[in-house]
Amino acid sequence: MTAQARDDAEGLLRTARSVYAGDSAAQVSIAELERRLNEPLRLAVAGMVKAGKSTLLNALLGEQIAPTDAGECTRVVTWYRYSATPTITLHPKEGEPKRLPVRRDQGRLVMDLGDTPAEEVGWIDVGWPLVGLKSMILIDTPGIASLSEDTSARATLFLTPEEAPSSADAVVYLMRHLHASDVKFLEAFRDTAAGAAQTICALGVLSRSDEIGSGRIGSLLSAGKVARRYELDGDLASLVLGVIPVAGLLAEGARTLRESEYTAFRQLAELERADRERLLVSADRFTMTSDVTELSAAERRHLLGRFGLFGVRLATALIRGGVESSSDLSEQLVQQSGLIELQQFVRVQFRTRASTLKVRGVLLGLDQLIREKPREGTEEIRGGIERITAGAHALRELSLLASARSEGLPLTAQDAEDAQTIIGAKGTPTHVRLGMAENATGDSLRDRVDDLLVHWRRLAESPLTDRAAVGACRVVIRSLEEIASELRPAADVVLPGGPGDGAGEHAREQRDQHEPALGG
């Protein structure tokens, strides 16, 4: 989405301020939309109780600042954003915000609500000096389908409000297994987050993947097969852009690995094979009193709590395989955890579309405002919303992608697959859209886009192509024309559909690729 679309959205917000002058409630809503437009992408982490949301969030952050126990703080929505100095601010449902003390216990951030019950807390805002938070706000949510109806309702109300767009731009949804509650939530998020924009901006994560294989070294391979099966599931395929297996506990432990833990793993790796295998046969056996190792039962319980049995087995195997330092072990464990694949997916599917998703959220918020409070002057706002939506090709891509996932495209199987790739189903970088290698030359990329344009124009102009298919072809052609305009000097390309609006967006995508990602 071009800077022009963003500027137009800002102009609509200024118009709305003027139209609703004197309406304090409307002014608050408009101020929130202005803040949403100008702040980083909002990525929520959601899932059922005990899915491992806070653990995965800590892994993404690379610090243990999200509470993972069953305390009061896990029952409220918590925002993590960039701040030059650590701050924790409690926003009650009624009354003024108040600062909470910042303190840590054994490396973990401790958040104490004091005398404020969780039921009276609107949300908690944590500011933290992490570079990755400059480009993304992470939002931790209470468990869906909790035994506590009040706790579950907080997450549902925040992410899937009935009368408003979601407060999150995109969601990473964690599931241990596919349940009806998972599908129900994702359907609600698609409907409330997208509204008229009809977009899919959710990623499924098969969390605690190491448990699928009972903690064996090959557990993530088994989890990968399950994830691929879920991706093709009829109920889930239309609701998420993909499903990625992640061992969250291992990822958190690897990102925050301590030297003393590396030393303990090395001691385990140096045991005789028979002794080591008997010790690692199960979690119970690992934590029992034993004379085969100098590590106390308490030290072994600590390792189990931090890394899980899968992580302990993997760490000792890696050390036996030649890993010689704590930093190398941390890197190897992160690679094995699935965290890197998750970070890559978030970057190519969400961060590169941040501007589009934010503008979309603002337009949906304005549309809700003028529907709820019609008055003189709102028609100008409505017209502006329609102009931005009609002129923003990135929104049309997301809309077609949503249709492809939910209903399929009226094309042959091969054309439907190619169309989704071109409009960004696998990512927005040029070589990915064209199905080329990352190191493809400029000439080969230009030849590829020329061939694709010939094919899709011929298909769109064929008298045998029905109207619905022609509409899909036009979106694909527009995407290809924008790619062509980026690969050639502007004077060499004539776009019959009018000037493209993607050059600025792709320039930002390339810039985002070089920004520090969370945990990168």
Short mmCIF file of C-alpha atoms in Angstrom, two decimals:
data_model
loop_
_atom_site.label_atom_id
_atom_site.label_comp_id
_atom_site.label_asym_id
_atom_site.label_seq_id
_atom_site.Cartn_x
_atom_site.Cartn_y
_atom_site.Cartn_z
CA MET A 1 0.00 0.00 0.00
CA THR A 2 1.41 3.37 -1.01
CA ALA A 3 2.16 6.27 1.27
CA GLN A 4 -0.71 8.01 -0.52
CA ALA A 5 -3.23 5.55 0.94
CA ARG A 6 -1.81 6.18 4.40
CA ASP A 7 -1.97 9.95 3.85
CA ASP A 8 -5.55 9.62 2.62
CA ALA A 9 -6.45 7.66 5.74
CA GLU A 10 -4.91 10.39 7.90
CA GLY A 11 -6.96 12.94 5.97
CA LEU A 12 -10.15 10.99 6.68
CA LEU A 13 -9.31 10.95 10.38
CA ARG A 14 -8.88 14.74 10.34
CA THR A 15 -12.23 15.06 8.60
CA ALA A 16 -13.81 12.79 11.19
CA ARG A 17 -12.40 14.95 13.99
CA SER A 18 -14.11 17.95 12.46
CA VAL A 19 -17.41 16.17 11.79
CA TYR A 20 -17.59 14.82 15.35
CA ALA A 21 -16.45 17.96 17.10
CA GLY A 22 -18.13 18.11 20.49
CA ASP A 23 -18.67 14.34 20.71
CA SER A 24 -16.13 13.25 23.33
CA ALA A 25 -16.74 9.51 22.86
CA ALA A 26 -16.23 9.79 19.10
CA GLN A 27 -13.08 11.86 19.62
CA VAL A 28 -11.64 9.10 21.83
CA SER A 29 -12.38 6.52 19.12
CA ILE A 30 -10.76 8.70 16.45
CA ALA A 31 -7.68 9.26 18.63
CA GLU A 32 -7.35 5.48 19.03
CA LEU A 33 -7.54 5.04 15.23
CA GLU A 34 -4.84 7.71 14.77
CA ARG A 35 -2.63 5.90 17.25
CA ARG A 36 -3.27 2.60 15.48
CA LEU A 37 -2.30 4.06 12.12
CA ASN A 38 1.01 5.44 13.39
CA GLU A 39 2.19 2.66 15.68
CA PRO A 40 3.80 -0.67 14.68
CA LEU A 41 1.86 -3.75 13.61
CA ARG A 42 -0.20 -5.31 16.38
CA LEU A 43 0.35 -9.07 16.56
CA ALA A 44 -1.71 -10.97 19.11
CA VAL A 45 -0.76 -14.38 20.51
CA ALA A 46 -3.90 -16.40 21.28
CA GLY A 47 -4.96 -19.96 22.03
CA MET A 48 -6.65 -22.22 24.51
CA VAL A 49 -5.53 -22.49 28.13
CA LYS A 50 -2.09 -24.13 28.57
CA ALA A 51 -1.33 -23.85 24.85
CA GLY A 52 1.98 -22.15 25.68
CA LYS A 53 1.20 -18.57 24.61
CA SER A 54 3.35 -16.73 27.14
CA THR A 55 6.20 -19.20 26.69
CA LEU A 56 6.21 -18.62 22.93
CA LEU A 57 6.00 -14.87 23.43
CA ASN A 58 9.10 -15.03 25.66
CA ALA A 59 10.86 -17.00 22.94
CA LEU A 60 9.99 -14.33 20.38
CA LEU A 61 11.20 -11.59 22.70
CA GLY A 62 14.31 -13.42 23.82
CA GLU A 63 13.61 -12.46 27.44
CA GLN A 64 11.45 -13.92 30.20
CA ILE A 65 9.12 -10.98 30.65
CA ALA A 66 5.73 -12.61 29.99
CA PRO A 67 4.39 -14.44 33.08
CA THR A 68 3.96 -18.16 32.39
CA ASP A 69 2.49 -19.35 35.69
CA ALA A 70 -1.19 -19.46 36.54
CA GLY A 71 -1.16 -16.14 38.39
CA GLU A 72 -3.47 -13.17 38.06
CA CYS A 73 -1.43 -11.54 35.28
CA THR A 74 -2.06 -14.43 32.89
CA ARG A 75 -5.77 -13.65 33.11
CA VAL A 76 -5.54 -10.19 31.56
CA VAL A 77 -4.59 -8.83 28.15
CA THR A 78 -0.97 -7.60 28.17
CA TRP A 79 0.66 -5.41 25.51
CA TYR A 80 4.43 -5.47 24.93
CA ARG A 81 5.78 -2.44 23.09
CA TYR A 82 9.10 -0.66 22.71
CA SER A 83 10.23 1.76 25.40
CA ALA A 84 13.64 3.26 26.07
CA THR A 85 13.30 2.21 29.73
CA PRO A 86 11.31 -0.67 31.29
CA THR A 87 7.82 0.35 32.40
CA ILE A 88 4.65 -1.50 33.47
CA THR A 89 1.35 0.39 33.42
CA LEU A 90 -1.95 -1.06 34.64
CA HIS A 91 -5.05 0.30 32.89
CA PRO A 92 -8.14 -0.43 35.01
CA LYS A 93 -11.58 -0.65 33.44
CA GLU A 94 -12.50 2.40 35.50
CA GLY A 95 -10.19 5.07 36.86
CA GLU A 96 -6.74 6.35 36.02
CA PRO A 97 -3.81 4.15 34.89
CA LYS A 98 -1.18 3.41 37.50
CA ARG A 99 2.46 2.38 37.31
CA LEU A 100 3.52 -1.01 38.66
CA PRO A 101 7.00 -1.71 40.03
CA VAL A 102 9.50 -3.33 37.66
CA ARG A 103 11.31 -6.19 39.37
CA ARG A 104 12.70 -9.56 38.35
CA ASP A 105 13.01 -12.87 40.18
CA GLN A 106 15.59 -15.38 38.88
CA GLY A 107 15.59 -13.67 35.51
CA ARG A 108 11.80 -13.52 35.12
CA LEU A 109 9.83 -10.27 35.16
CA VAL A 110 7.39 -10.18 38.07
CA MET A 111 4.11 -8.34 37.57
CA ASP A 112 2.10 -7.80 40.72
CA LEU A 113 -1.42 -6.39 40.36
CA GLY A 114 -1.41 -5.37 44.01
CA ASP A 115 -4.90 -4.93 45.38
CA THR A 116 -6.52 -4.71 41.90
CA PRO A 117 -8.47 -7.90 41.02
CA ALA A 118 -7.93 -9.22 37.50
CA GLU A 119 -11.65 -8.70 36.82
CA GLU A 120 -11.16 -4.94 37.19
CA VAL A 121 -8.13 -4.68 34.89
CA GLY A 122 -8.66 -3.49 31.32
CA TRP A 123 -5.16 -4.30 30.15
CA ILE A 124 -1.50 -4.08 31.15
CA ASP A 125 0.99 -2.14 29.04
CA VAL A 126 4.63 -3.26 29.26
CA GLY A 127 7.31 -1.05 27.71
CA TRP A 128 10.64 -2.77 27.17
CA PRO A 129 13.91 -1.71 25.48
CA LEU A 130 14.00 -4.44 22.82
CA VAL A 131 14.84 -3.36 19.27
CA GLY A 132 12.45 -5.94 17.80
CA LEU A 133 9.51 -4.22 19.48
CA LYS A 134 10.14 -1.10 17.40
CA SER A 135 8.57 -2.82 14.41
CA MET A 136 5.89 -4.87 16.15
CA ILE A 137 3.66 -4.75 19.21
CA LEU A 138 3.08 -8.18 20.76
CA ILE A 139 -0.14 -8.81 22.65
CA ASP A 140 -0.52 -11.70 25.10
CA THR A 141 -4.12 -12.80 25.67
CA PRO A 142 -5.84 -15.01 28.28
CA GLY A 143 -6.74 -18.56 27.33
CA ILE A 144 -9.71 -19.24 25.09
CA ALA A 145 -12.26 -21.76 26.46
CA SER A 146 -10.96 -21.30 30.01
CA LEU A 147 -12.80 -22.90 32.90
CA SER A 148 -13.22 -19.33 34.10
CA GLU A 149 -15.83 -17.77 31.84
CA ASP A 150 -14.65 -14.29 32.80
CA THR A 151 -11.06 -15.05 31.79
CA SER A 152 -12.10 -16.56 28.46
CA ALA A 153 -14.45 -13.64 27.81
CA ARG A 154 -11.57 -11.13 28.10
CA ALA A 155 -9.67 -12.74 25.24
CA THR A 156 -12.80 -13.19 23.15
CA LEU A 157 -13.96 -9.60 23.67
CA PHE A 158 -10.53 -8.19 22.85
CA LEU A 159 -9.84 -10.23 19.73
CA THR A 160 -13.34 -10.87 18.39
CA PRO A 161 -15.68 -8.05 19.48
CA GLU A 162 -19.16 -8.37 18.04
CA GLU A 163 -19.65 -4.75 17.00
CA ALA A 164 -16.13 -3.61 16.08
CA PRO A 165 -13.00 -4.65 14.21
CA SER A 166 -10.47 -6.58 16.24
CA SER A 167 -7.89 -4.59 18.18
CA ALA A 168 -5.20 -6.85 16.66
CA ASP A 169 -3.96 -6.53 13.08
CA ALA A 170 -2.98 -10.21 12.92
CA VAL A 171 -2.96 -13.20 15.24
CA VAL A 172 -0.69 -16.15 15.93
CA TYR A 173 -3.05 -18.85 17.18
CA LEU A 174 -1.59 -21.71 19.24
CA MET A 175 -3.19 -25.14 19.42
CA ARG A 176 -2.03 -28.45 20.86
CA HIS A 177 -4.58 -30.36 18.81
CA LEU A 178 -7.33 -29.12 16.50
CA HIS A 179 -10.51 -28.63 18.54
CA ALA A 180 -13.91 -27.22 17.65
CA SER A 181 -13.13 -24.26 19.95
CA ASP A 182 -10.06 -23.43 17.84
CA VAL A 183 -12.08 -23.35 14.63
CA LYS A 184 -14.85 -21.32 16.27
CA PHE A 185 -12.41 -18.66 17.48
CA LEU A 186 -10.59 -18.39 14.15
CA GLU A 187 -13.90 -18.03 12.32
CA ALA A 188 -14.86 -15.20 14.68
CA PHE A 189 -11.47 -13.49 14.26
CA ARG A 190 -11.71 -13.70 10.46
CA ASP A 191 -15.15 -12.14 10.50
CA THR A 192 -14.44 -9.37 13.02
CA ALA A 193 -10.89 -8.61 11.92
CA ALA A 194 -11.74 -8.54 8.27
CA GLY A 195 -15.27 -7.23 8.14
CA ALA A 196 -15.96 -5.96 4.65
CA ALA A 197 -12.29 -6.31 3.77
CA GLN A 198 -12.64 -10.12 3.77
CA THR A 199 -9.05 -10.93 4.61
CA ILE A 200 -7.23 -13.72 6.39
CA CYS A 201 -4.49 -12.60 8.75
CA ALA A 202 -4.00 -15.52 11.12
CA LEU A 203 -1.25 -18.10 11.49
CA GLY A 204 -1.76 -21.44 13.18
CA VAL A 205 1.01 -22.76 15.43
CA LEU A 206 1.09 -26.38 16.55
CA SER A 207 2.50 -25.57 19.96
CA ARG A 208 4.25 -27.93 22.36
CA SER A 209 5.18 -29.94 19.28
CA ASP A 210 7.82 -31.89 21.17
CA GLU A 211 5.02 -33.62 23.10
CA ILE A 212 3.53 -35.08 19.91
CA GLY A 213 6.44 -37.49 19.62
CA SER A 214 6.62 -38.14 23.37
CA GLY A 215 9.78 -36.05 23.64
CA ARG A 216 11.80 -38.19 21.21
CA ILE A 217 14.54 -36.55 19.14
CA GLY A 218 12.38 -36.85 16.02
CA SER A 219 9.31 -35.29 17.67
CA LEU A 220 9.29 -32.19 15.49
CA LEU A 221 9.35 -34.31 12.34
CA SER A 222 6.18 -36.02 13.53
CA ALA A 223 4.71 -32.63 14.44
CA GLY A 224 5.52 -31.32 10.95
CA LYS A 225 3.42 -34.08 9.38
CA VAL A 226 0.52 -33.24 11.68
CA ALA A 227 0.86 -29.52 10.85
CA ARG A 228 0.75 -30.21 7.11
CA ARG A 229 -2.37 -32.34 7.62
CA TYR A 230 -4.00 -29.49 9.54
CA GLU A 231 -3.14 -27.03 6.75
CA LEU A 232 -5.23 -29.11 4.36
CA ASP A 233 -8.08 -29.55 6.84
CA GLY A 234 -11.27 -28.20 5.33
CA ASP A 235 -12.26 -26.41 8.54
CA LEU A 236 -8.86 -24.79 9.08
CA ALA A 237 -7.55 -24.10 5.57
CA SER A 238 -9.86 -21.13 5.06
CA LEU A 239 -8.99 -19.55 8.41
CA VAL A 240 -5.18 -19.49 8.58
CA LEU A 241 -2.38 -18.79 6.11
CA GLY A 242 -0.41 -21.79 7.36
CA VAL A 243 0.37 -24.06 10.31
CA ILE A 244 3.87 -24.23 11.80
CA PRO A 245 5.08 -26.70 14.47
CA VAL A 246 7.03 -25.05 17.31
CA ALA A 247 8.48 -26.43 20.54
CA GLY A 248 7.82 -23.30 22.56
CA LEU A 249 9.47 -24.37 25.81
CA LEU A 250 12.63 -25.36 23.97
CA ALA A 251 12.61 -22.07 22.04
CA GLU A 252 12.26 -20.02 25.24
CA GLY A 253 14.98 -22.00 27.00
CA ALA A 254 17.33 -21.73 24.02
CA ARG A 255 16.87 -17.96 23.67
CA THR A 256 17.61 -17.47 27.38
CA LEU A 257 20.20 -20.25 27.88
CA ARG A 258 22.52 -19.69 30.84
CA GLU A 259 26.13 -20.79 31.13
CA SER A 260 25.33 -22.93 34.18
CA GLU A 261 22.70 -24.80 32.17
CA TYR A 262 25.17 -25.45 29.36
CA THR A 263 27.60 -26.85 31.94
CA ALA A 264 24.88 -29.15 33.29
CA PHE A 265 24.07 -30.40 29.78
CA ARG A 266 27.76 -31.10 29.18
CA GLN A 267 27.90 -33.23 32.33
CA LEU A 268 24.94 -35.25 31.08
CA ALA A 269 26.53 -35.64 27.65
CA GLU A 270 29.71 -37.00 29.19
CA LEU A 271 27.93 -39.84 31.02
CA GLU A 272 28.36 -43.41 29.83
CA ARG A 273 25.81 -44.17 27.14
CA ALA A 274 23.92 -46.78 29.14
CA ASP A 275 23.71 -44.52 32.21
CA ARG A 276 22.60 -41.55 30.11
CA GLU A 277 19.91 -43.51 28.30
CA ARG A 278 18.51 -44.93 31.54
CA LEU A 279 18.42 -41.42 33.04
CA LEU A 280 16.63 -39.92 30.02
CA VAL A 281 14.10 -42.70 29.51
CA SER A 282 11.33 -40.58 31.09
CA ALA A 283 10.72 -37.36 33.00
CA ASP A 284 10.13 -39.28 36.23
CA ARG A 285 13.35 -41.25 35.86
CA PHE A 286 15.30 -38.08 35.01
CA THR A 287 14.28 -36.32 38.22
CA MET A 288 14.68 -39.30 40.57
CA THR A 289 17.57 -39.50 43.02
CA SER A 290 20.48 -41.06 41.12
CA ASP A 291 24.16 -41.75 41.69
CA VAL A 292 25.14 -41.86 38.00
CA THR A 293 25.48 -38.08 37.78
CA GLU A 294 26.77 -35.34 40.04
CA LEU A 295 23.77 -33.17 39.10
CA SER A 296 21.32 -33.02 41.98
CA ALA A 297 17.65 -33.89 41.53
CA ALA A 298 16.84 -30.18 41.98
CA GLU A 299 19.22 -29.22 39.15
CA ARG A 300 17.68 -31.84 36.89
CA ARG A 301 14.16 -30.65 37.73
CA HIS A 302 15.28 -27.15 36.78
CA LEU A 303 16.53 -28.36 33.37
CA LEU A 304 13.30 -30.26 32.80
CA GLY A 305 11.18 -27.22 33.67
CA ARG A 306 13.21 -24.95 31.40
CA PHE A 307 13.67 -27.20 28.35
CA GLY A 308 11.37 -30.20 28.68
CA LEU A 309 12.54 -33.77 28.21
CA PHE A 310 12.83 -33.23 24.45
CA GLY A 311 15.12 -30.25 25.01
CA VAL A 312 17.31 -32.12 27.51
CA ARG A 313 17.70 -35.06 25.12
CA LEU A 314 18.39 -32.77 22.17
CA ALA A 315 20.91 -30.59 24.03
CA THR A 316 22.94 -33.59 25.19
CA ALA A 317 22.85 -35.08 21.68
CA LEU A 318 24.08 -31.82 20.14
CA ILE A 319 26.95 -31.55 22.63
CA ARG A 320 27.96 -35.13 21.88
CA GLY A 321 27.81 -34.17 18.21
CA GLY A 322 30.39 -31.44 18.60
CA VAL A 323 28.77 -28.29 20.03
CA GLU A 324 31.44 -26.68 22.19
CA SER A 325 29.96 -23.49 23.66
CA SER A 326 26.76 -22.18 25.20
CA SER A 327 26.24 -19.71 22.34
CA ASP A 328 26.54 -22.48 19.73
CA LEU A 329 24.17 -24.68 21.72
CA SER A 330 21.65 -21.84 21.98
CA GLU A 331 21.77 -21.31 18.23
CA GLN A 332 21.39 -25.00 17.44
CA LEU A 333 18.46 -25.42 19.83
CA VAL A 334 16.67 -22.39 18.37
CA GLN A 335 17.06 -23.83 14.88
CA GLN A 336 15.61 -27.16 16.02
CA SER A 337 12.67 -25.56 17.88
CA GLY A 338 10.77 -24.23 14.86
CA LEU A 339 11.08 -20.64 16.11
CA ILE A 340 13.04 -19.44 13.06
CA GLU A 341 10.34 -20.71 10.68
CA LEU A 342 7.73 -18.87 12.75
CA GLN A 343 9.74 -15.63 12.71
CA GLN A 344 10.22 -15.91 8.96
CA PHE A 345 6.52 -16.46 8.37
CA VAL A 346 5.56 -13.47 10.52
CA ARG A 347 8.04 -11.31 8.63
CA VAL A 348 7.02 -12.23 5.08
CA GLN A 349 3.28 -12.48 5.68
CA PHE A 350 2.53 -9.87 8.34
CA ARG A 351 5.38 -7.38 8.75
CA THR A 352 5.68 -6.72 5.01
CA ARG A 353 1.93 -6.04 4.96
CA ALA A 354 1.95 -3.90 8.10
CA SER A 355 0.92 -0.69 6.33
CA THR A 356 -1.91 -2.45 4.51
CA LEU A 357 -3.21 -4.13 7.67
CA LYS A 358 -3.06 -0.91 9.70
CA VAL A 359 -4.86 1.17 7.07
CA ARG A 360 -7.45 -1.58 6.75
CA GLY A 361 -8.06 -1.52 10.50
CA VAL A 362 -8.48 2.28 10.47
CA LEU A 363 -10.96 2.15 7.59
CA LEU A 364 -13.01 -0.51 9.35
CA GLY A 365 -13.00 1.57 12.52
CA LEU A 366 -14.16 4.68 10.67
CA ASP A 367 -16.86 2.70 8.89
CA GLN A 368 -18.15 1.46 12.24
CA LEU A 369 -18.16 4.99 13.66
CA ILE A 370 -20.18 6.53 10.83
CA ARG A 371 -22.65 3.62 10.89
CA GLU A 372 -23.23 3.97 14.62
CA LYS A 373 -23.31 7.79 14.61
CA PRO A 374 -24.52 9.07 11.25
CA ARG A 375 -24.59 12.85 10.91
CA GLU A 376 -23.99 15.56 8.36
CA GLY A 377 -20.54 15.20 6.86
CA THR A 378 -20.20 11.44 7.24
CA GLU A 379 -20.94 10.83 3.54
CA GLU A 380 -17.63 12.47 2.72
CA ILE A 381 -15.91 10.01 5.05
CA ARG A 382 -17.78 7.08 3.52
CA GLY A 383 -16.75 8.18 0.05
CA GLY A 384 -13.14 8.45 1.17
CA ILE A 385 -13.23 4.92 2.60
CA GLU A 386 -14.54 3.60 -0.71
CA ARG A 387 -11.91 5.48 -2.71
CA ILE A 388 -9.02 4.17 -0.61
CA THR A 389 -10.37 0.62 -0.69
CA ALA A 390 -10.91 0.72 -4.46
CA GLY A 391 -7.46 2.18 -5.12
CA ALA A 392 -5.48 -0.05 -2.77
CA HIS A 393 -4.50 -3.12 -4.73
CA ALA A 394 -2.93 -4.73 -1.65
CA LEU A 395 -6.41 -4.94 -0.12
CA ARG A 396 -7.74 -6.61 -3.26
CA GLU A 397 -4.92 -9.15 -3.04
CA LEU A 398 -5.83 -9.98 0.55
CA SER A 399 -9.51 -10.23 -0.39
CA LEU A 400 -8.79 -12.63 -3.25
CA LEU A 401 -6.47 -14.64 -1.03
CA ALA A 402 -9.25 -14.98 1.53
CA SER A 403 -11.66 -16.14 -1.18
CA ALA A 404 -9.12 -18.65 -2.41
CA ARG A 405 -8.68 -20.10 1.08
CA SER A 406 -12.39 -20.19 1.94
CA GLU A 407 -14.16 -20.92 -1.34
CA GLY A 408 -11.46 -21.73 -3.88
CA LEU A 409 -10.86 -19.88 -7.15
CA PRO A 410 -12.84 -20.51 -10.37
CA LEU A 411 -9.66 -21.61 -12.13
CA THR A 412 -7.85 -24.83 -12.92
CA ALA A 413 -5.94 -26.33 -10.02
CA GLN A 414 -2.57 -25.19 -11.42
CA ASP A 415 -3.78 -21.67 -12.24
CA ALA A 416 -5.38 -21.35 -8.80
CA GLU A 417 -2.12 -22.35 -7.11
CA ASP A 418 -0.09 -19.97 -9.29
CA ALA A 419 -2.56 -17.14 -8.68
CA GLN A 420 -2.25 -17.48 -4.91
CA THR A 421 1.54 -17.45 -5.14
CA ILE A 422 1.51 -14.30 -7.29
CA ILE A 423 -0.81 -12.39 -4.94
CA GLY A 424 1.39 -13.24 -1.95
CA ALA A 425 0.15 -16.45 -0.34
CA LYS A 426 3.73 -17.64 0.20
CA GLY A 427 5.19 -14.19 0.86
CA THR A 428 5.50 -10.80 -0.80
CA PRO A 429 9.13 -10.63 -2.02
CA THR A 430 9.28 -10.49 -5.82
CA HIS A 431 11.14 -13.77 -6.32
CA VAL A 432 8.65 -15.60 -4.08
CA ARG A 433 5.65 -14.23 -5.97
CA LEU A 434 7.21 -15.34 -9.25
CA GLY A 435 8.17 -18.77 -7.93
CA MET A 436 11.88 -18.12 -8.50
CA ALA A 437 15.00 -18.73 -6.45
CA GLU A 438 16.17 -15.97 -4.12
CA ASN A 439 19.34 -15.51 -6.18
CA ALA A 440 17.50 -15.26 -9.52
CA THR A 441 18.94 -12.59 -11.82
CA GLY A 442 17.07 -9.49 -12.92
CA ASP A 443 16.85 -10.78 -16.49
CA SER A 444 15.35 -14.10 -15.43
CA LEU A 445 12.82 -12.33 -13.19
CA ARG A 446 11.82 -10.01 -16.06
CA ASP A 447 11.46 -12.96 -18.45
CA ARG A 448 9.34 -14.79 -15.90
CA VAL A 449 6.98 -11.89 -15.29
CA ASP A 450 6.60 -11.33 -19.05
CA ASP A 451 5.65 -14.98 -19.56
CA LEU A 452 3.15 -14.84 -16.71
CA LEU A 453 1.57 -11.65 -18.02
CA VAL A 454 1.05 -13.24 -21.44
CA HIS A 455 -0.61 -16.27 -19.86
CA TRP A 456 -2.91 -14.37 -17.52
CA ARG A 457 -3.92 -11.75 -20.09
CA ARG A 458 -4.76 -14.50 -22.57
CA LEU A 459 -6.82 -16.25 -19.92
CA ALA A 460 -8.67 -13.05 -18.96
CA GLU A 461 -9.48 -12.24 -22.61
CA SER A 462 -10.64 -15.75 -23.52
CA PRO A 463 -14.39 -15.96 -24.32
CA LEU A 464 -14.41 -19.28 -22.45
CA THR A 465 -13.42 -17.66 -19.14
CA ASP A 466 -16.43 -16.84 -16.94
CA ARG A 467 -16.91 -13.52 -15.19
CA ALA A 468 -15.76 -14.67 -11.76
CA ALA A 469 -12.54 -16.09 -13.20
CA VAL A 470 -11.93 -12.88 -15.16
CA GLY A 471 -12.17 -10.89 -11.91
CA ALA A 472 -9.53 -13.10 -10.31
CA CYS A 473 -7.34 -12.81 -13.42
CA ARG A 474 -7.46 -9.02 -13.27
CA VAL A 475 -6.19 -8.99 -9.69
CA VAL A 476 -3.36 -11.33 -10.65
CA ILE A 477 -2.52 -9.23 -13.73
CA ARG A 478 -2.40 -6.05 -11.63
CA SER A 479 0.00 -7.74 -9.21
CA LEU A 480 2.22 -8.82 -12.11
CA GLU A 481 2.15 -5.34 -13.63
CA GLU A 482 3.33 -3.87 -10.34
CA ILE A 483 6.15 -6.40 -10.22
CA ALA A 484 7.06 -5.51 -13.81
CA SER A 485 7.12 -1.81 -12.92
CA GLU A 486 9.63 -2.53 -10.15
CA LEU A 487 11.86 -4.66 -12.35
CA ARG A 488 12.06 -2.12 -15.19
CA PRO A 489 12.47 1.66 -15.41
CA ALA A 490 9.09 3.38 -15.31
CA ALA A 491 9.46 4.61 -18.90
CA ASP A 492 9.68 1.03 -20.19
CA VAL A 493 6.37 -0.09 -18.73
CA VAL A 494 2.85 0.95 -19.65
CA LEU A 495 0.21 -0.28 -17.23
CA PRO A 496 -3.24 -0.43 -18.82
CA GLY A 497 -4.87 -0.58 -15.41
CA GLY A 498 -3.46 2.81 -14.37
CA PRO A 499 -0.48 3.67 -12.21
CA GLY A 500 0.44 0.88 -9.81
CA ASP A 501 0.24 1.42 -6.09
CA GLY A 502 2.68 -1.27 -5.04
CA ALA A 503 6.10 0.29 -5.58
CA GLY A 504 6.10 2.09 -2.28
CA GLU A 505 4.80 -0.97 -0.51
CA HIS A 506 7.53 -3.20 -1.89
CA ALA A 507 10.18 -0.64 -1.07
CA ARG A 508 9.00 -0.80 2.52
CA GLU A 509 8.99 -4.59 2.34
CA GLN A 510 12.64 -4.58 1.37
CA ARG A 511 13.39 -2.14 4.17
CA ASP A 512 11.49 -4.32 6.66
CA GLN A 513 13.53 -7.33 5.64
CA HIS A 514 16.63 -5.55 6.93
CA GLU A 515 15.05 -4.33 10.17
CA PRO A 516 15.75 -6.37 13.30
CA ALA A 517 13.01 -8.95 13.67
CA LEU A 518 11.86 -10.15 17.06
CA GLY A 519 14.41 -12.66 18.20
CA GLY A 520 16.36 -12.35 14.95
#
